[in-house]
Amino acid sequence: MNLLTTRIDLDAIAHNTRLLKARAGTAKLMAVVKADGYNHGMNQVAPVMAANGADAFGVATLDEALALRAGGITQPILCWIWGPEQDWAAAVAADIDLAVISPHHARVLVDAPPTSRRIRVSIKVDTNLHRSGLDEEDWDEVFSLLRDAEHIEVTGVFSHLSCADDPDDGETDRQAEVFRRSITRARELGLEVKENHLCNSPATLTRQDLHFDLVRPGVALYGMEPVSGLDHGLRPAMTWVGAVTVVKPIAQGEGTSYGLTWRADSDGFLAVVPAGYADGVPRMAQDHLRVNINGHYYPQVGRVCMDQFVIFLGSNPHDVSAGDEAVIFGSGGMSATELADSLGTINYEVICRPTGRTVREYTGEGQ
Ligand SMILES: Cc1ncc(COP(=O)(O)O)c(C=O)c1O
């Protein structure tokens, strides 16, 4: 038995993929599996997504793209964070599509010596996120450069939304307007741009009118509801559990963990869970975390340490003992979203947290 485990439910991944595929309608589904599949294990979840409707995959880095290809994924893979000084040509050789995220990136590709394989690119336009992507004043120059380079094939344009998790925010419509303008301008300049995409998870679920040719959800594939207050029927795939290592008594007035910042207000028992900030439990989680053991919640108390944290069992009425499983979040415990809310963060960050000594285990058949 591992002391610290993330249990990944492949049937939940399959369910969420099918749900998003159905919502995509006639648009293709690009499954975003960056950051090791949002910390679910990219090469374990991607085949399940492919079998349940993913038409393409999106990743951040070249290494992620190459690892996904090496893992046996045959669908198109788009990589959107890369540096010209990196070996991007190796990715092209592995049939990876590159995002053109700045004029400099475009020039590097245009100036590259042609090889037997054309470089397939998707042009990222900045529609107001002000992160990466081409500003409108650069469109004409870059669209023309790419159009004239025979060794480059432009598949389409894409952009990323800044406020889609709030369906009432008018910014999404403003971004969509700029995005439509970029498609029109690309076509006026002679680029075909057949496959254009804008929607992340929240927009895939709430803005069918903005699906264009493909949708690009990430977090929803892993079962996280991307719009606060709504329930789209997604199933969380990740549960983080630790095996209790020690149960011991504490007397009223005694403290626990560094600084003795918490003291027992009655005689009782403490249990130690082997998960600390080196494993991804934020030190600021102190007083915000409740773990579930055999169906009962217990508060985390005192400072979170590097390798462990402590919970208070009261008089231990349910006989918690060493070896029992403590659910930090997920099935049977606080949801990742509840924990995120209590920590003042987002469920995206919570599912990316488990690390360090955590071992992944997979359940389900991916069906
Ligand atoms: C360019 C791009 N597209 C799509 C996504 C997926 O977003 P989400 O997880 O909100 O669906 C991300 C994630 O940040 C992204 O960076």
XYZ file of C-alpha atoms in Angstrom, residues 15 35 67 142 144 153 208 242 286 289 294 330:
12
model
C -17.755 9.983 -19.324
C 0.740 19.615 -17.373
C 5.878 12.385 -24.986
C 2.504 37.703 -40.204
C 1.254 37.354 -45.397
C 0.783 24.987 -43.905
C -22.303 26.856 -28.423
C -3.230 9.307 2.513
C -3.956 25.263 7.906
C -8.811 21.395 5.322
C -14.526 6.093 6.890
C -12.244 13.725 -4.037
